[in-house]
């Protein structure tokens, strides 16, 4: 989406240009980096960290938001029909409780 709208290149494109690998290989590499980062953050949460508990929780919550945006797209910058339907179902057409 970013390349179609003329925005800056994403991590996959940068890695492809840096190494000359295919898009599939670049995606696999980036997903591996994401997985390793989650492991390290979860370890900090379980084993303790030199940083305060609230800072670690905030960092993990920001990572969750970023990961969700990375996986499912930016619903605010360029919403698709799926994102619009989620908002409509939550706000405009709430579930009635009888």
Coordinates of N, CA, C and O in Angstrom, one line a residue, residues 1-4 7-18 23 26-27 30 70:
X1 N 0.8 -1.2 0.0 CA 0.0 0.0 0.0 C 0.9 1.3 0.0 O 0.5 2.2 -0.7
X2 N 2.0 1.2 0.8 CA 2.8 2.4 0.9 C 3.4 2.8 -0.4 O 3.5 4.0 -0.8
X3 N 3.8 1.8 -1.2 CA 4.5 2.1 -2.5 C 3.5 2.7 -3.5 O 3.8 3.5 -4.3
X4 N 2.2 2.2 -3.4 CA 1.2 2.6 -4.3 C 0.8 4.1 -4.1 O 0.5 4.8 -5.0
X7 N 4.4 6.7 -0.6 CA 5.0 6.9 0.7 C 6.4 6.2 0.7 O 6.8 5.6 -0.2
X8 N 7.1 6.4 1.8 CA 8.4 5.8 1.9 C 8.4 4.3 1.9 O 7.4 3.7 2.1
X9 N 9.5 3.7 1.5 CA 9.6 2.3 1.4 C 9.5 1.6 2.8 O 9.8 2.2 3.8
X10 N 9.0 0.4 2.8 CA 8.9 -0.3 4.0 C 10.1 -1.2 4.3 O 11.0 -1.3 3.4
X11 N 10.1 -1.9 5.4 CA 11.2 -2.7 5.7 C 11.5 -3.9 4.8 O 12.6 -4.2 4.5
X12 N 10.4 -4.4 4.2 CA 10.6 -5.5 3.2 C 11.3 -5.0 2.0 O 12.3 -5.6 1.5
X13 N 10.9 -3.9 1.5 CA 11.5 -3.3 0.3 C 12.9 -2.9 0.5 O 13.8 -3.2 -0.3
X14 N 13.2 -2.3 1.7 CA 14.6 -2.0 2.0 C 15.5 -3.2 2.1 O 16.6 -3.2 1.6
X15 N 15.0 -4.3 2.7 CA 15.8 -5.5 2.8 C 16.0 -6.1 1.5 O 17.1 -6.6 1.2
X16 N 15.0 -6.1 0.6 CA 15.2 -6.6 -0.7 C 16.3 -5.8 -1.5 O 17.1 -6.5 -2.2
X17 N 16.3 -4.5 -1.4 CA 17.3 -3.7 -2.1 C 18.7 -3.9 -1.5 O 19.7 -3.9 -2.2
X18 N 18.7 -4.1 -0.2 CA 20.0 -4.2 0.5 C 20.7 -5.5 0.2 O 21.9 -5.6 0.0
X23 N 11.0 -11.0 -2.6 CA 10.1 -10.5 -1.7 C 9.7 -11.6 -0.6 O 9.6 -11.3 0.6
X26 N 12.5 -11.8 1.8 CA 12.5 -10.6 2.7 C 11.4 -10.7 3.7 O 11.6 -10.3 4.9
X27 N 10.2 -11.1 3.3 CA 9.1 -11.2 4.3 C 9.5 -12.2 5.4 O 9.2 -12.0 6.6
X30 N 12.0 -10.6 7.8 CA 11.4 -9.5 8.6 C 10.5 -10.2 9.7 O 10.5 -9.8 10.9
X70 N 1.0 -3.4 11.2 CA 1.8 -4.0 10.2 C 1.1 -5.2 9.6 O 1.2 -5.4 8.4

